XYZ file of C-alpha atoms in Angstrom:
570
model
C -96.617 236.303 -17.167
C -99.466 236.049 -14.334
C -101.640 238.427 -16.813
C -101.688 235.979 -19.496
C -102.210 232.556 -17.032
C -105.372 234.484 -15.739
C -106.597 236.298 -17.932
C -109.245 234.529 -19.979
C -109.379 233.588 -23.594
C -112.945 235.675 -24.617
C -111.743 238.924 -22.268
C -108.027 238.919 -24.532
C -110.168 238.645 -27.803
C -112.435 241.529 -26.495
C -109.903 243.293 -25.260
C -107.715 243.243 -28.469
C -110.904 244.490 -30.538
C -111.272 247.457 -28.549
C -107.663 248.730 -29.095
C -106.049 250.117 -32.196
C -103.239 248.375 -33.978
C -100.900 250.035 -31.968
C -102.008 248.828 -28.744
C -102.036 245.682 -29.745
C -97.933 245.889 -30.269
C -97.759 247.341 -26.546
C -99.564 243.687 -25.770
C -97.130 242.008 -27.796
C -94.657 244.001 -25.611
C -95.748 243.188 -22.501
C -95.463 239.083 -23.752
C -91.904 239.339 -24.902
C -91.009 241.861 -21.547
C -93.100 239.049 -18.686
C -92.976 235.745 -20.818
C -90.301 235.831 -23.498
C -86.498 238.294 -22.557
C -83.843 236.407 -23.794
C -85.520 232.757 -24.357
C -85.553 233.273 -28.221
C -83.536 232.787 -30.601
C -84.474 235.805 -32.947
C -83.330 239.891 -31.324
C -85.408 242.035 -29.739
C -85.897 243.949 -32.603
C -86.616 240.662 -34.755
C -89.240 239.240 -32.077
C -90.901 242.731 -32.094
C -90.912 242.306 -36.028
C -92.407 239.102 -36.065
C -95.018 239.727 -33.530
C -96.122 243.180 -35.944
C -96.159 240.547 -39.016
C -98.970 238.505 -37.004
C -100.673 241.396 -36.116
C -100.973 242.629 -39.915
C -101.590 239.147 -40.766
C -104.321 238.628 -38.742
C -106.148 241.713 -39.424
C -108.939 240.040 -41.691
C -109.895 237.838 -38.962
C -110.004 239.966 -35.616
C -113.295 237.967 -33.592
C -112.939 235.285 -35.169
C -113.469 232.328 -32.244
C -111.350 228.862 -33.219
C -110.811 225.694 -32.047
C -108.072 223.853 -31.234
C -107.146 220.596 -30.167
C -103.642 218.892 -29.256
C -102.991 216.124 -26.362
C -102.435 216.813 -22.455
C -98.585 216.440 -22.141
C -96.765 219.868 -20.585
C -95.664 221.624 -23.763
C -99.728 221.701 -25.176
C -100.476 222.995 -21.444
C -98.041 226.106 -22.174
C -99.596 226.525 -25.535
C -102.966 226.125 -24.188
C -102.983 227.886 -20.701
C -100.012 231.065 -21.908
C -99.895 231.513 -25.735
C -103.205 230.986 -26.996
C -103.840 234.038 -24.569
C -100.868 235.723 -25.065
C -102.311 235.222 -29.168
C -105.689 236.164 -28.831
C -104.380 239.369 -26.992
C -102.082 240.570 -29.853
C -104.134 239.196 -33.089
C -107.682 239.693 -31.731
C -108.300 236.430 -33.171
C -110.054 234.198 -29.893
C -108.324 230.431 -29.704
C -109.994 227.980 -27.582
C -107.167 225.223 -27.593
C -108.539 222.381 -26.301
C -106.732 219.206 -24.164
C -107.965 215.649 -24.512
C -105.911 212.211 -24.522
C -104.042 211.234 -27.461
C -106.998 208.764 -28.299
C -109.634 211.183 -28.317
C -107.506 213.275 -30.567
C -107.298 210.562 -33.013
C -111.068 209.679 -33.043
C -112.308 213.698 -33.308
C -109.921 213.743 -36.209
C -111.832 210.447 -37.691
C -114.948 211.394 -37.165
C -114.531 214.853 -39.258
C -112.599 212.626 -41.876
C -115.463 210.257 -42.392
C -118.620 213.400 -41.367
C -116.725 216.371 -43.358
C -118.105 218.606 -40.210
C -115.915 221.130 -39.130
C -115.002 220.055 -35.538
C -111.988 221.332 -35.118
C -110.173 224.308 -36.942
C -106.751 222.925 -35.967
C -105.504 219.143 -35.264
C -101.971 218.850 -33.246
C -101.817 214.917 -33.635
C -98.748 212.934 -34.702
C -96.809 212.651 -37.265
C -97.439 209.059 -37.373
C -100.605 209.716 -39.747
C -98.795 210.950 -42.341
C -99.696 208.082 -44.663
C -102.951 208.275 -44.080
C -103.044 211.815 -44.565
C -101.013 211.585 -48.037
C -103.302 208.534 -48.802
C -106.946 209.753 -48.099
C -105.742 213.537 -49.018
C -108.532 214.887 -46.750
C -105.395 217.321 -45.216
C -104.230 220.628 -46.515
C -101.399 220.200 -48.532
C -99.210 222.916 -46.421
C -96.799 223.030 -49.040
C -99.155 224.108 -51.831
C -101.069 225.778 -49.418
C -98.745 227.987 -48.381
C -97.277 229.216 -51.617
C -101.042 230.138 -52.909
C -104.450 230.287 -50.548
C -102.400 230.796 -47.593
C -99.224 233.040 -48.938
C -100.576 235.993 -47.431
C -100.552 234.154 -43.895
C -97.641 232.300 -44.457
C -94.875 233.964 -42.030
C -92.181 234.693 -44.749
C -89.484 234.120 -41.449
C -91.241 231.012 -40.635
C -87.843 228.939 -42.049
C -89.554 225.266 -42.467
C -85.636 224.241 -43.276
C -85.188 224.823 -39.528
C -87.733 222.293 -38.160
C -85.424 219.380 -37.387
C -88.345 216.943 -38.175
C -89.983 218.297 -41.061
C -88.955 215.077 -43.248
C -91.642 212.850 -41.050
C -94.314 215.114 -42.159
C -93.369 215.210 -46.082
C -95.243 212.552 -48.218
C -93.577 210.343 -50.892
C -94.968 213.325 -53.477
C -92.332 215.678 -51.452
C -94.864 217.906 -50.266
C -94.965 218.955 -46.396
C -98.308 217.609 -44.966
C -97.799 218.796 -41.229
C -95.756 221.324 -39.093
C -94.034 219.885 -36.195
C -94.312 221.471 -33.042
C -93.258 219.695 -30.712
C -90.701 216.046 -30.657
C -89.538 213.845 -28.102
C -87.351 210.408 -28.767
C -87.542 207.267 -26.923
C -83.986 206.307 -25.654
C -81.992 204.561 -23.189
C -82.342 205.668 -19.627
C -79.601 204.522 -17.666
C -78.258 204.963 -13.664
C -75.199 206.713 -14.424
C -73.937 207.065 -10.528
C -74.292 203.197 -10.380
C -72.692 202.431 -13.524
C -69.823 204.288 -12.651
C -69.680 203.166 -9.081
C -66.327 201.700 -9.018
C -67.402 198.479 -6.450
C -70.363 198.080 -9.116
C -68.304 198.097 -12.211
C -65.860 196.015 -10.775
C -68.675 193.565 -9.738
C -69.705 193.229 -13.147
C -66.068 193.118 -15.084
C -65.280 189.822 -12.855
C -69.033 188.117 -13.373
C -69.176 189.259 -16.660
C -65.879 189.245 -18.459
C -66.368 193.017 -20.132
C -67.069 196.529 -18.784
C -70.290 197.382 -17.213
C -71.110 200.589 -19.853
C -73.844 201.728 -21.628
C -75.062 198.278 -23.930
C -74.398 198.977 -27.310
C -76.487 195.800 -27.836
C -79.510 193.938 -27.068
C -77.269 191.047 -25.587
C -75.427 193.733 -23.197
C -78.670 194.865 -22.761
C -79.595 191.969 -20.727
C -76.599 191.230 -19.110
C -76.652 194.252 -16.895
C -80.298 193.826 -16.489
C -79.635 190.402 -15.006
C -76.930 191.719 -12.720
C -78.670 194.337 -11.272
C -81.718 192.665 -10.643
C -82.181 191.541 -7.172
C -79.054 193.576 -5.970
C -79.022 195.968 -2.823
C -77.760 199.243 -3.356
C -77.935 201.595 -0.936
C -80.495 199.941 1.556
C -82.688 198.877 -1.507
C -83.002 195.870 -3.796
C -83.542 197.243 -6.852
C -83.791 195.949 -10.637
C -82.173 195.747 -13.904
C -85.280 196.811 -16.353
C -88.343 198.817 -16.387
C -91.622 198.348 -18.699
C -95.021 197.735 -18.534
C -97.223 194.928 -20.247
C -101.474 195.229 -18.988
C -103.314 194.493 -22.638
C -104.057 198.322 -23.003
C -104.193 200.667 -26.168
C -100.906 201.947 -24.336
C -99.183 198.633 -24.975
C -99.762 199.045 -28.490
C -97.752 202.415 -28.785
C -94.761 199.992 -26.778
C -94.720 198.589 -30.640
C -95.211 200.734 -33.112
C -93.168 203.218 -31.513
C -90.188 201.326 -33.304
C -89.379 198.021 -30.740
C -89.245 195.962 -34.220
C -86.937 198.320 -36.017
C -84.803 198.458 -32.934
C -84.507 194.496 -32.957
C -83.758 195.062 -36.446
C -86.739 193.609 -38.366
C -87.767 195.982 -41.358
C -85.010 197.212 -44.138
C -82.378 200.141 -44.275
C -83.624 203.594 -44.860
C -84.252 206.915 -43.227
C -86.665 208.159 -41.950
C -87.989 204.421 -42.509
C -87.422 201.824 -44.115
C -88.024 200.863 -47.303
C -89.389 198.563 -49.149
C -90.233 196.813 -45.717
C -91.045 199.323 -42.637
C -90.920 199.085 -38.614
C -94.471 197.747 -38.625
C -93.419 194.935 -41.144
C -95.679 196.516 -43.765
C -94.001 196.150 -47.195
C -94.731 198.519 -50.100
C -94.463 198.440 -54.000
C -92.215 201.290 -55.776
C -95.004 203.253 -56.247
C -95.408 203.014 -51.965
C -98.318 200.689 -52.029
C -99.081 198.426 -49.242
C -98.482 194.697 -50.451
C -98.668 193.037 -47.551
C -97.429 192.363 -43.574
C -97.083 188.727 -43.533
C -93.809 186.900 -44.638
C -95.846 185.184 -47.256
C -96.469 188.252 -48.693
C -93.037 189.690 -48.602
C -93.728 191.711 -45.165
C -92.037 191.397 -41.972
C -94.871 191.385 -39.131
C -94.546 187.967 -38.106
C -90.792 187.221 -39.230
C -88.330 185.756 -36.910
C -86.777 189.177 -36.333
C -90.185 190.968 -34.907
C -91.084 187.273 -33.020
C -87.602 187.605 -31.211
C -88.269 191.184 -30.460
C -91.425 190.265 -28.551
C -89.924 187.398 -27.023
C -86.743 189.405 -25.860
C -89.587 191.739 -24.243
C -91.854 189.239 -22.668
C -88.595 187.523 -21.054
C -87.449 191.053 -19.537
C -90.891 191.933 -18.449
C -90.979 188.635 -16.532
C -87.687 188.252 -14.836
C -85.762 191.634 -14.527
C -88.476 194.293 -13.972
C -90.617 194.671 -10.602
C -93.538 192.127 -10.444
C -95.831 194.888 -10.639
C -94.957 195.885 -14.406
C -96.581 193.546 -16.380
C -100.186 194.948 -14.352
C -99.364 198.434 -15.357
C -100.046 200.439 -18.575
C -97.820 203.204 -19.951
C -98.966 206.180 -17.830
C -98.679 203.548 -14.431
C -94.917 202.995 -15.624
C -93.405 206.296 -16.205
C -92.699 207.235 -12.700
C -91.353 204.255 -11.803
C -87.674 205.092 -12.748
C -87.865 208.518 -10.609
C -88.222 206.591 -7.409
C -84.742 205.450 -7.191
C -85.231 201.265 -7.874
C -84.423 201.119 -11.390
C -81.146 200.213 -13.066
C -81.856 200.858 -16.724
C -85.144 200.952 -19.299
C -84.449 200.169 -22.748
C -87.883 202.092 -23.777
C -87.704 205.557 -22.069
C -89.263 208.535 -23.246
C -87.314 211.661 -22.915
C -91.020 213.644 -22.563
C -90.115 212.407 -19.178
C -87.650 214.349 -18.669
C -88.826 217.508 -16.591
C -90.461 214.857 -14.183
C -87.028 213.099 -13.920
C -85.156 216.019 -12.284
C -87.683 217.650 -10.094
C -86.061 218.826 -6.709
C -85.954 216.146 -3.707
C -85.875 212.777 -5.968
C -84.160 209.658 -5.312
C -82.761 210.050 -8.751
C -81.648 213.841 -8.390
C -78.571 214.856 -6.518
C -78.233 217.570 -3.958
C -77.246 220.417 -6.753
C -80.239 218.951 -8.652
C -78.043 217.512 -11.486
C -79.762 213.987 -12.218
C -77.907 210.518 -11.317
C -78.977 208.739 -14.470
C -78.326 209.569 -18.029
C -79.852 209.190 -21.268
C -78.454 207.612 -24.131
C -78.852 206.525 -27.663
C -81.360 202.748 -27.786
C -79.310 199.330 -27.717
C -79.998 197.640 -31.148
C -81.146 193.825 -31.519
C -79.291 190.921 -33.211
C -80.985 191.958 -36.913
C -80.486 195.324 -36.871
C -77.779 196.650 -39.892
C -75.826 200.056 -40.579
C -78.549 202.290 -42.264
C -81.750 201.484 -40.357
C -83.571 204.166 -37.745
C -82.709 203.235 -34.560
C -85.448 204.389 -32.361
C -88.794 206.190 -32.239
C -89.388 209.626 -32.461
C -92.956 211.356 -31.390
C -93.631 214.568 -33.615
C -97.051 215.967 -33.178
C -97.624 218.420 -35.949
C -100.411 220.658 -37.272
C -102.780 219.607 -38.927
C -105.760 221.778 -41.295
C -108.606 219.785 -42.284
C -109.549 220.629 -46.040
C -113.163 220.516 -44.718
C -112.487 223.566 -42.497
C -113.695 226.557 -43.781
C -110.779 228.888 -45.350
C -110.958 231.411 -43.501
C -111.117 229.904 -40.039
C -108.139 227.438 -41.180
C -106.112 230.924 -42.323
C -107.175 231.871 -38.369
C -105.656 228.692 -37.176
C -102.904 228.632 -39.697
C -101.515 232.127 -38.092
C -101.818 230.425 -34.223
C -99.557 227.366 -35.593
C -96.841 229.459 -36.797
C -97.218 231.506 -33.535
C -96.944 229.035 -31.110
C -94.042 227.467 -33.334
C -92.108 231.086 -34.083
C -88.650 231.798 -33.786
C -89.784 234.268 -31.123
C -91.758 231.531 -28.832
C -89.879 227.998 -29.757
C -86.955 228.801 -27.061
C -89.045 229.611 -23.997
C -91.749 226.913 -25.203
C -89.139 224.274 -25.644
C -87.313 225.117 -21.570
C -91.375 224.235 -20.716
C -91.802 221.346 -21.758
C -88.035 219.812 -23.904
C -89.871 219.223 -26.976
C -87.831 220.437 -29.689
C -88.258 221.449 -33.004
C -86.239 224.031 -34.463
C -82.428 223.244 -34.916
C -82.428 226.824 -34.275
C -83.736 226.314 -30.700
C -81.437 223.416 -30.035
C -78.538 225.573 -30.540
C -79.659 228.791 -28.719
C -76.971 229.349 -25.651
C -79.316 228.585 -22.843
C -79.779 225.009 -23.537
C -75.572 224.946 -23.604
C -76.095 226.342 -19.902
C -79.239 224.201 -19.161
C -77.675 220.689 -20.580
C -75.624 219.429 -17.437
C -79.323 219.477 -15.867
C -80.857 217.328 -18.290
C -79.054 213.755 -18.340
C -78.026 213.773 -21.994
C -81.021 215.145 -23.466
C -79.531 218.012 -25.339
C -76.190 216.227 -26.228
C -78.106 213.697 -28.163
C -80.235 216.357 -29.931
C -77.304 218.066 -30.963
C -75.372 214.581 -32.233
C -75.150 212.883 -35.425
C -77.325 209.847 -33.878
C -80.587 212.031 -33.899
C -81.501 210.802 -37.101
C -81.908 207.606 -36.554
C -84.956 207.936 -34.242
C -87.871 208.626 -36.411
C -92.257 208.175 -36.026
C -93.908 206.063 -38.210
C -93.909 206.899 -42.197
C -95.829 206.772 -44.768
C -96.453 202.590 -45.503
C -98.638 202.623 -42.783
C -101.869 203.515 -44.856
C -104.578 203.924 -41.946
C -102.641 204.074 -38.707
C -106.038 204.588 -36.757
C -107.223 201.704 -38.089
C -103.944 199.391 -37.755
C -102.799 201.256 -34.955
C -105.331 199.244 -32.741
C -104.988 196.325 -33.789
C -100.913 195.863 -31.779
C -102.227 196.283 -28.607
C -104.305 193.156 -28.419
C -101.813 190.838 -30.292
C -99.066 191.998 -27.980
C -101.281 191.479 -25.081
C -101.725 188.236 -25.781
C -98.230 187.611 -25.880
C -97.819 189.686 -22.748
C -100.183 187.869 -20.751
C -99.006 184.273 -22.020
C -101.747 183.651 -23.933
C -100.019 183.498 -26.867
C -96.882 182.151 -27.796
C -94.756 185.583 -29.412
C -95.396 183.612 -32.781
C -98.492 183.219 -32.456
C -99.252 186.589 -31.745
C -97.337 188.195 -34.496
C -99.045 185.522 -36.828
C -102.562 186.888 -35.652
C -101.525 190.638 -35.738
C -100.360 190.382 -39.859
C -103.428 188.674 -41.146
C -105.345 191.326 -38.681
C -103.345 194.154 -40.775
C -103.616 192.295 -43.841
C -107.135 192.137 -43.547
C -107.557 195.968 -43.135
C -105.449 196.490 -45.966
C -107.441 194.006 -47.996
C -110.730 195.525 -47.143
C -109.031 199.031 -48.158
C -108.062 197.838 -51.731
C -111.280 196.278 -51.920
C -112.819 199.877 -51.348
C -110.564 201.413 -53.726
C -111.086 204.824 -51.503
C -106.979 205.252 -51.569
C -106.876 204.589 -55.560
C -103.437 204.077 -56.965
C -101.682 204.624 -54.000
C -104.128 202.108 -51.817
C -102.956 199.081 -50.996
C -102.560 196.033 -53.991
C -101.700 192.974 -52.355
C -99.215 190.118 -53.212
C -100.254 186.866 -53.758
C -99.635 184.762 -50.793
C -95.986 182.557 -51.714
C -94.086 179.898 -49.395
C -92.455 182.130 -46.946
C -88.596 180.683 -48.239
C -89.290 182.346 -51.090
C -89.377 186.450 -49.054
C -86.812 184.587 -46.457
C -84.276 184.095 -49.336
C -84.590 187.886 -50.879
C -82.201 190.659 -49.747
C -83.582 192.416 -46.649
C -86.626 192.416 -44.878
C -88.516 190.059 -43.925
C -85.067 188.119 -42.750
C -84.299 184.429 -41.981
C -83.977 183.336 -38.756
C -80.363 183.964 -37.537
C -78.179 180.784 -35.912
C -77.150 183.331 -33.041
C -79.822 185.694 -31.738
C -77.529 186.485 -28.954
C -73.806 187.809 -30.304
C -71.204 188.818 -28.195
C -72.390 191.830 -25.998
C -70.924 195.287 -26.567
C -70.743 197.943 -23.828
C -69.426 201.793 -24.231
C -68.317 204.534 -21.592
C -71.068 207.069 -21.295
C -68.405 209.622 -21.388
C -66.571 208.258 -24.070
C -70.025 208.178 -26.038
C -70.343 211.873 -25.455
C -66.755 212.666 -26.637
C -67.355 211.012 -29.861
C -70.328 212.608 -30.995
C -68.396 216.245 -29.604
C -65.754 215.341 -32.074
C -67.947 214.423 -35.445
């Protein structure tokens, strides 16, 4: 695959309009001989299929130059730096796809909401907009789009049923806003060689009274924090919890990201709850925002999201390294790989090609990893039926001020880079899946013993309780940024975990006052309540709930392996 890593974007395109049709399939070829062989799912003869319907498809638009823009993590660099080639070579259609932070994503996307100029022909950003996309309805409407402007370059094998997180990107109208392509949870990360050390277990059974195991629990959570912390093991003291806490923009994806469903402080429901979500945001039955504070029937500053920040700030302080509450979310990532922590609660499996690379602490000899992954200890609110965890989805996205031809351009890359024919080999890049199909192929059976309990959980009944933010969440750019300066207050001690969740709701509440004020969302803009004694919302059923006598029940550990068996048997 050298040719396609070096050779450039504009030579492909120029290349591909100087051949005939049939030269472009020799191109297409050549990809699935160097890049692709037996990293699909799909045949031979079905990739070779697939790869004519793009070049068909893409007929009208041969020279056409587009933009694209997605994030810097791995699985963008393989679009960016193999297929957008590889793409431009067999369509003749010339993709620039472009790699900026998350933030700048975000912010190019705002400024051609609020401009209407065409800056991009293509957004990849998460799936966490989705209610603002439903909401503002400045988005194509993929599934509309698809069945009529776009049907004729709509890949009729493009299977949306098969895209394992295609319910994060559907609106409460049922239609399908954005196309995943790529996903990656946040989980437990876990030393499996120590926990099943038989001096260390031991160790723990007589201080502890129960089996050191994976914590089922927030309270077992920080019981083996506390006994690892400080310990030597092998040469090293090491410690029982990794996270990060500088007041950064970083900090603020710590929170949304699900820490306050995981405590357990919005309602049942999945993907999200409902009426009350993960940010604490309650909506109406016709999914308008009402409010975030408990005096309004939200959840933001309830006592289940203050313990959640106070169960954090206490970890942060006494069981991670001293360094942690300096660093920001990029700082903190490697820290687990070099061999000195026990467990992380908050662990993003994106991580997870970093985590096994040859000649770490953390990697044995064979390069199988020591540590394990597993599914995210739940706090002392948390109930049957509520998601679990956070899942990152970032998805396509077409502007409705892009022209219609250049989004029919970009429209055909999507698909590409998210085929049946690509999705295997993309997904070994960079463990970002999407397809169920993908998840399943035979390779990543082979591949799994590698991967610390990545592709067991993907394959397991548990999956669907990590989910991204949904659709209550009217203007995440706008909320979004507010988090990361209450919960650096808290961080920092400047504020008391109450306080700071009491300053964060009347921050949201004032954005989604100013928003109903504007009346730019219309009937499905946010309508606040009326402010009421907070007893009142404390009494209802569900979320926002009362403060519990015992915020620390009886801890709950389970065998790794046994974990594994279970889900093998549902």
């Amino acid at each position: 695959m050298r040719r396609y890593l070096t050779t450039t974007v504009a030579a492909a395109a120029l290349m591909a309009l100087a051949m005939p049709a049939a030269a472009d399939m020799e191109e297409a070829r050549e990809f699935l001989d160097e890049e692709i062989g037996d990293l699909s799912s799909l045949s031979r003869e079905e990739q070779e299929a697939e790869m004519q319907w793009f070049i068909d498809a893409a007929e009208p638009f041969r020279g056409m130059d587009i933009r694209v823009v997605s994030e810097t993590i791995t699985t963008h660099e393989y679009e960016s730096q193999v297929l957008a080639p590889a793409f431009s070579a067999i369509t003749g259609i010339n993709v620039t796809h472009d790699l900026i932070g998350e933030g700048d994503v975000i912010e190019r996307l705002q400024t051609q909401m609020q401009t209407g100029e065409n800056i991009y022909d293509m957004y990849v950003n998460d799936s966490d907009l989705i209610g603002t996309h439903w909401r503002y309805q400045q988005v194509r409407n993929l599934t509309d789009w698809m069945a009529n402007e776009a049907a004729d370059v709509t890949n009729p094998d493009l299977d949306i049923e098969d895209f394992v997180g295609i319910s994060f990107t559907t609106g409460p109208d049922g239609k399908v806003y954005q196309l995943p392509i790529q996903q990656f949870a946040n989980l437990y990360w876990f030393r499996y060689d120590w926990f099943t050390d038989p001096e260390i277990m031991a160790a723990f059974e007589e201080e502890y009274g129960y089996p050191l195991g994976v914590p089922v629990n927030w309270s077992a959570y920080e019981d083996i924090a506390e006994f690892f912390t400080g310990r030597e093991i092998d040469g090293r003291q090491v410690f029982g919890h990794m996270d990060y806490g500088r007041k950064d923009p970083s900090l603020g994806w710590r929170f949304t990201d699900a820490w306050l469903s995981m405590a357990g402080a919005g309602d049942k429901g999945i993907p999200n709850g409902l009426p009350v979500d993960e940010w604490g945001i309650r909506v109406d039955d016709n999914s308008r925002p009402v409010g975030s504070c408990v005096a309004r029937g939200g959840a933001t500053n309830g006592p289940a999201a203050v313990y959640s920040v106070e169960r954090y700030v206490d970890w942060l302080q006494n069981f991670a390294p001293p360094a942690a509450a300096g660093m920001t979310f990029s700082e903190a990532g490697p820290v687990p790989a070099q061999g000195e922590i026990a467990q992380q609660i908050f662990w993003y499996t994106a991580f997870t090609a970093d985590m096994v690379a040859e000649g770490l602490p953390v990697v044995n000899q064979d390069g199988t990893p020591k540590w394990r992954m597993a599914p995210s200890p739940r706090g002392a609110y948390w109930e049957d039926g509520m998601k679990l965890g956070y899942q990152d989805a970032g998805s396509v996205t077409l502007m409705k001020s892009t022209p219609e031809d250049r989004a029919k351009a970009a429209w055909l890359y999507a698909q590409f880079i998210a085929s049946k024919t690509v999705d295997v080999k993309k997904s070994h890049v960079g463990l970002t899946f999407v397809r169920e199909s993908t998840i399943q192929h035979d390779s990543f059976t082979e591949r799994a013993p590698m991967l610390g309990g990545l592709i067991e959980f993907y394959r397991s009944p548990a999956r669907v309780q990590w989910t991204p933010t949904g659709t209550n969440v009217p203007d995440y750019p706008r909320l979004a940024q507010l988090w990361w300066q209450a919960i650096g207050d808290a961080s920092s001690g400047a504020a008391s975990a109450q306080e700071a969740m009491d300053n964060l709701c009347a921050q949201q509440e004032q954005v989604l006052s100013r928003l109903e004020r504007a009346g730019v969302l219309g009937d499905i803009g946010p309508k606040l309540n009326e402010e009421q004694d907070p007893s009142y919302w404390l009494g209802q059923e569900g979320a926002p709930k009362p403060k519990l006598d015992d915020e620390d029940p009886q801890p709950i550990t389970i065998s790794y392996d046994e974990l594994i068996k279970s889900w093998q048997n549902d």
